[in-house]
Coordinates of C-alpha atoms in Angstrom, one line a residue:
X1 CA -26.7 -0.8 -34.8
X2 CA -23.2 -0.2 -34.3
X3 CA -22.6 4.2 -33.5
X4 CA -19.6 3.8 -36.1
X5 CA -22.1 2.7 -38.5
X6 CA -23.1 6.4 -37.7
X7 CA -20.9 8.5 -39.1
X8 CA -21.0 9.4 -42.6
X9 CA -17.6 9.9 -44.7
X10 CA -17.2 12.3 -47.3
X11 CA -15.0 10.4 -50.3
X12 CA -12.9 13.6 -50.3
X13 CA -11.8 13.6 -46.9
X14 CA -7.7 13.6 -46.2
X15 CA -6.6 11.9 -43.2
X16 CA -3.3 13.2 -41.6
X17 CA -0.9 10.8 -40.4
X18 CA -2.2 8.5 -37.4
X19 CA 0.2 9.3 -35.3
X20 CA -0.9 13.1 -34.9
X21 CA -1.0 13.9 -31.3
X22 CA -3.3 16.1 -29.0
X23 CA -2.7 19.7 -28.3
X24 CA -3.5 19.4 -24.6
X25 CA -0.2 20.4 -22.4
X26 CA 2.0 17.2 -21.3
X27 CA 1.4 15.9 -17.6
X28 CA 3.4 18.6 -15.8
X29 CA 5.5 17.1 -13.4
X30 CA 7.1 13.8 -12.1
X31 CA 4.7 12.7 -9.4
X32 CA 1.8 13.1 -12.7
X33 CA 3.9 11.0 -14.5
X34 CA 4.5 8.2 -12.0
X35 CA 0.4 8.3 -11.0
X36 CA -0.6 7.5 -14.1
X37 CA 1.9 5.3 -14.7
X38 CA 0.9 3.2 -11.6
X39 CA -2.9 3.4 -12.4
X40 CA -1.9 1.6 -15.6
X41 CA 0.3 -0.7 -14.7
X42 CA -1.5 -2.0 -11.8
X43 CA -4.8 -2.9 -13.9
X44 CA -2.6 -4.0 -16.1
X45 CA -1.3 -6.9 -13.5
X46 CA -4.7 -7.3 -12.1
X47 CA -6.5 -7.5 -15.3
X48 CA -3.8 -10.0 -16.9
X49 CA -5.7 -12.9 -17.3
X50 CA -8.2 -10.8 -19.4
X51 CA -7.9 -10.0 -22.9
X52 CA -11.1 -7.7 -23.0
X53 CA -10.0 -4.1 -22.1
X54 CA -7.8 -1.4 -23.0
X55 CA -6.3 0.8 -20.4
X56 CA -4.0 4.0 -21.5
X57 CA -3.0 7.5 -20.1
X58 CA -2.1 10.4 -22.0
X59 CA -3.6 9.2 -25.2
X60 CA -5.8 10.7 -27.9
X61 CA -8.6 10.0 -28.4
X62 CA -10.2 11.3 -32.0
X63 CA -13.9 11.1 -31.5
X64 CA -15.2 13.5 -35.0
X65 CA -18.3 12.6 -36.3
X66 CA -17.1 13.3 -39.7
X67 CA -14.4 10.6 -38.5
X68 CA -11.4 13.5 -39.1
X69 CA -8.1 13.1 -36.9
X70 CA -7.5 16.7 -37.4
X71 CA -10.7 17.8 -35.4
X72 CA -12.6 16.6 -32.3
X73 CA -10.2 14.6 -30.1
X74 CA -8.9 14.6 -26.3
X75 CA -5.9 13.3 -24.4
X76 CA -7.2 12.1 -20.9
X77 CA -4.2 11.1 -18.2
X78 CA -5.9 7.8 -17.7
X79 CA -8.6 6.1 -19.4
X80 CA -10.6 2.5 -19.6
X81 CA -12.1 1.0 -22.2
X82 CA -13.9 -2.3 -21.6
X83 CA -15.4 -5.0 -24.3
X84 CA -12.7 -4.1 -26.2
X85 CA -9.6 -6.8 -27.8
X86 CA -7.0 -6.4 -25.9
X87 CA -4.0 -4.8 -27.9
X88 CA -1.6 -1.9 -28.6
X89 CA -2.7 0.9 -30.0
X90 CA -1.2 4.3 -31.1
X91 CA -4.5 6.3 -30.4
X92 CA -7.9 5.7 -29.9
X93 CA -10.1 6.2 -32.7
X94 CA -13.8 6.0 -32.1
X95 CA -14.9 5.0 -35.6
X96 CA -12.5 2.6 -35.8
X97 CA -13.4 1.0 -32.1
X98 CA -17.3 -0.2 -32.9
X99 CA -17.7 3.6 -31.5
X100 CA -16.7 2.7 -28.2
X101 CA -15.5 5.5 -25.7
X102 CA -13.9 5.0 -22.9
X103 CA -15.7 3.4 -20.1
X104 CA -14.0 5.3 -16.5
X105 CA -11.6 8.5 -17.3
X106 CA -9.4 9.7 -14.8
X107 CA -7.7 13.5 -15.4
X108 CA -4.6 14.4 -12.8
X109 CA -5.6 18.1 -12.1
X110 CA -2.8 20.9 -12.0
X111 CA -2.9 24.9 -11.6
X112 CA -3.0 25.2 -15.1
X113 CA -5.5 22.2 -16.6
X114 CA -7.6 22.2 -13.5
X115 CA -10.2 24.2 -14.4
X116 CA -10.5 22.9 -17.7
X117 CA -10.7 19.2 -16.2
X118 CA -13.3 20.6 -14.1
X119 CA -15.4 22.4 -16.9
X120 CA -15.1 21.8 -20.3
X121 CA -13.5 18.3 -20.1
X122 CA -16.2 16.8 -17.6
X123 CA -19.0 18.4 -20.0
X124 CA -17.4 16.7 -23.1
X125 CA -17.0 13.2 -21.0
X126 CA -20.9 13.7 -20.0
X127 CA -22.4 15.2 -22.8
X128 CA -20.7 13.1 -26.1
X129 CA -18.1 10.2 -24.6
X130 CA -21.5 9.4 -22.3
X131 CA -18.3 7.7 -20.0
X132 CA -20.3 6.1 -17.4
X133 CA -17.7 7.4 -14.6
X134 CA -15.1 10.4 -14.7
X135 CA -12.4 11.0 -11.5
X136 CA -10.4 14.0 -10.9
X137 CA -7.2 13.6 -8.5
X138 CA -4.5 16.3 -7.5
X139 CA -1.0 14.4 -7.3
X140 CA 0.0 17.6 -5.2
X141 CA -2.9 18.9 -3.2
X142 CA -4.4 15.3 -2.9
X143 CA -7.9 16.7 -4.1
X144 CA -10.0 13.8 -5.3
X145 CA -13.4 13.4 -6.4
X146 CA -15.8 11.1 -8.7
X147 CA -18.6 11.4 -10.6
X148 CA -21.3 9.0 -12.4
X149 CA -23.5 9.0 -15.1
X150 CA -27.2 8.7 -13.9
X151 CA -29.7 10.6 -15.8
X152 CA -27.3 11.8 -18.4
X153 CA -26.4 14.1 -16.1
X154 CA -22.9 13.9 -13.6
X155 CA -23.5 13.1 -10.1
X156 CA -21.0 12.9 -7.0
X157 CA -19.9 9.3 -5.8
X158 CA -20.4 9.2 -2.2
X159 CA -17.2 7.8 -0.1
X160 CA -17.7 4.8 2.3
X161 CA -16.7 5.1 5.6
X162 CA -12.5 5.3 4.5
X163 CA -13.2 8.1 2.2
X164 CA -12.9 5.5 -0.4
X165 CA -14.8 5.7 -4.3
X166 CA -16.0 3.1 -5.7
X167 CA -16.4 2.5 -9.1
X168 CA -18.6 0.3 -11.0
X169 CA -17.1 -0.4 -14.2
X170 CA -14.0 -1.6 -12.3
X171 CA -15.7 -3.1 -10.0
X172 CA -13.1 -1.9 -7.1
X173 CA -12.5 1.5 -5.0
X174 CA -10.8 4.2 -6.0
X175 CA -8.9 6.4 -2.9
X176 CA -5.7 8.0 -1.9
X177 CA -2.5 6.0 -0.1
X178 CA 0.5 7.9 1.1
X179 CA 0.0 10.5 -1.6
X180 CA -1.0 8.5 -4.4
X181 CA -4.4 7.4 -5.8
X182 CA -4.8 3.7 -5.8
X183 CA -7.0 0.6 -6.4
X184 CA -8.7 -1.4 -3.6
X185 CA -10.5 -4.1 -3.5
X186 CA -14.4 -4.3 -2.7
X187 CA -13.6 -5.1 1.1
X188 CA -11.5 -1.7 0.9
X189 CA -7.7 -3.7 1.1
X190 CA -5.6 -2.4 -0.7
X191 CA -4.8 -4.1 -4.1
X192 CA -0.9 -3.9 -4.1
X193 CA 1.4 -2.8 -7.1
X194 CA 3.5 -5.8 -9.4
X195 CA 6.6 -4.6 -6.7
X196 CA 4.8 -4.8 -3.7
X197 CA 4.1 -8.0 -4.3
X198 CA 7.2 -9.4 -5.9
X199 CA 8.5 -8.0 -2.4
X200 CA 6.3 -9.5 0.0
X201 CA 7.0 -12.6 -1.8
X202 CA 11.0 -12.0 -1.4
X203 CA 10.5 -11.2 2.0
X204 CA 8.5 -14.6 2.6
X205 CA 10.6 -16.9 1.2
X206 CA 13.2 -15.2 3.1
X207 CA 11.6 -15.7 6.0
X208 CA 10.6 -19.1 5.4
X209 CA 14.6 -19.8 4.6
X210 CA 15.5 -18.1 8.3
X211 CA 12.5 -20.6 9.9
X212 CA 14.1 -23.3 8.0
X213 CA 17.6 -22.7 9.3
X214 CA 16.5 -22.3 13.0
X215 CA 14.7 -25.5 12.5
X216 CA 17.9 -26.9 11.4
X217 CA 20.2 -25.6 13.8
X218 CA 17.6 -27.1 16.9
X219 CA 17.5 -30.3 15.4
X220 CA 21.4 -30.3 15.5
X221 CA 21.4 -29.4 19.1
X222 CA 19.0 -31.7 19.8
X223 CA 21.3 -34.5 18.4
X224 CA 23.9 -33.6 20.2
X225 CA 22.2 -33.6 23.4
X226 CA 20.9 -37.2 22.6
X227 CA 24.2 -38.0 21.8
X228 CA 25.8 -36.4 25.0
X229 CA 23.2 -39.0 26.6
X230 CA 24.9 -42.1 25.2
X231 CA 22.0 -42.1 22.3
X232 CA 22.0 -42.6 19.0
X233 CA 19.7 -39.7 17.3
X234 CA 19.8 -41.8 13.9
X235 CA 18.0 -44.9 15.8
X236 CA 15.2 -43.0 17.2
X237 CA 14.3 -42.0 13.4
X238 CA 14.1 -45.7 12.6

């Protein structure tokens, strides 16, 4: 049975406007922004070909069991939801989503959310989202550290050797890179952003066009060697 089958609502019941948003304090400083940013954009690119997720950061998520917007929601930086179409969405509204909650939640600590991230955020991820894995990271201090759900209960994910996390809804590690908290791959490589890529692939074609030219330039020397030899360079191609 589906959990929004669940919730019961009352015929009086007055939704405010869906685009109400959460009361939790706005990510605090540039390098929040630009993490988050990055962790979306980059599942985003790697996840392209699929159509059955939903990645966001610093969106609400309204999660009432009397299915009011007013009451009972949370704004994590960076969530995952997975079995899920695909789509844009101005929130994320569990009665509305087959009851789904997110799947991996990520929270970028600061002096002033960190201990709420810590406590009362991780026991609301564990206790009613049931989110299978929750991940704190510091953009400043570089403090990182993940948790599963085994038991119903929170547990630490050990690192591998690299001091990477991995995580198995994404089925890929989690760990820091000059500062930043980023993706890699089960072999622990790191899974490159859209403009890394676009500019190793610049830097290989350019590089292929500078092999080309040398290639060019020797065969013109060559010819005029052969040619400085009383030979024809054209006949020895026929």
């Amino acid at each position: 049975m589906s959990v929004a089958k669940d919730f019961e609502t009352p015929e009086d019941v007055i939704f405010p406007p869906g685009d109400l948003e959460s009361n939790e304090p706005p990510l605090e400083t540039y390098l929040h922004l630009q993490q988050m940013l990055l962790l979306i954009k980059c599942i985003d690119w790697w996840w392209r070909d699929h159509n059955d997720f939903f990645a966001a950061g610093n969106l609400s998520i309204y999660y009432s069991p009397r299915q009011r917007k007013s009451q009972d929601f949370r704004g994590p930086d960076f969530f995952v939801v997975l079995d899920t179409e695909r789509k844009p969405r101005d929130s994320w509204v569990v009665w509305e989503e087959d009851g789904k909650y997110p799947n991996l939640i990520i929270e970028l600590l600061s002096k002033s959310t960190a201990a709420i991230d810590k406590g009362l955020k991780k026991q609301i991820y564990q206790d009613i989202f049931r989110t299978p894995e929750y991940f704190w990271f510091d953009p400043k201090n570089l403090e990182f550290a993940g948790f599963i759900l085994l038991g119903g209960t929170y547990q630490p994910i050990e690192p591998n050797p690299q001091g990477l996390l991995w995580s198995q809804q994404l089925s890929f590690y989690l760990g820091v890179h000059e500062n930043q908290l980023r993706y890699f791959n089960a072999e622990g490589q790191l899974m490159p952003t859209p403009e890394e890529i676009a500019q190793w692939e610049a830097n290989h074609a350019e590089q292929e066009r500078q092999r080309a030219e040398q290639e060019r330039q020797r065969a013109e020397r060559l010819a005029a060697k052969l040619r400085e030899l009383n030979i024809d360079p054209e006949n020895l191609s026929q």
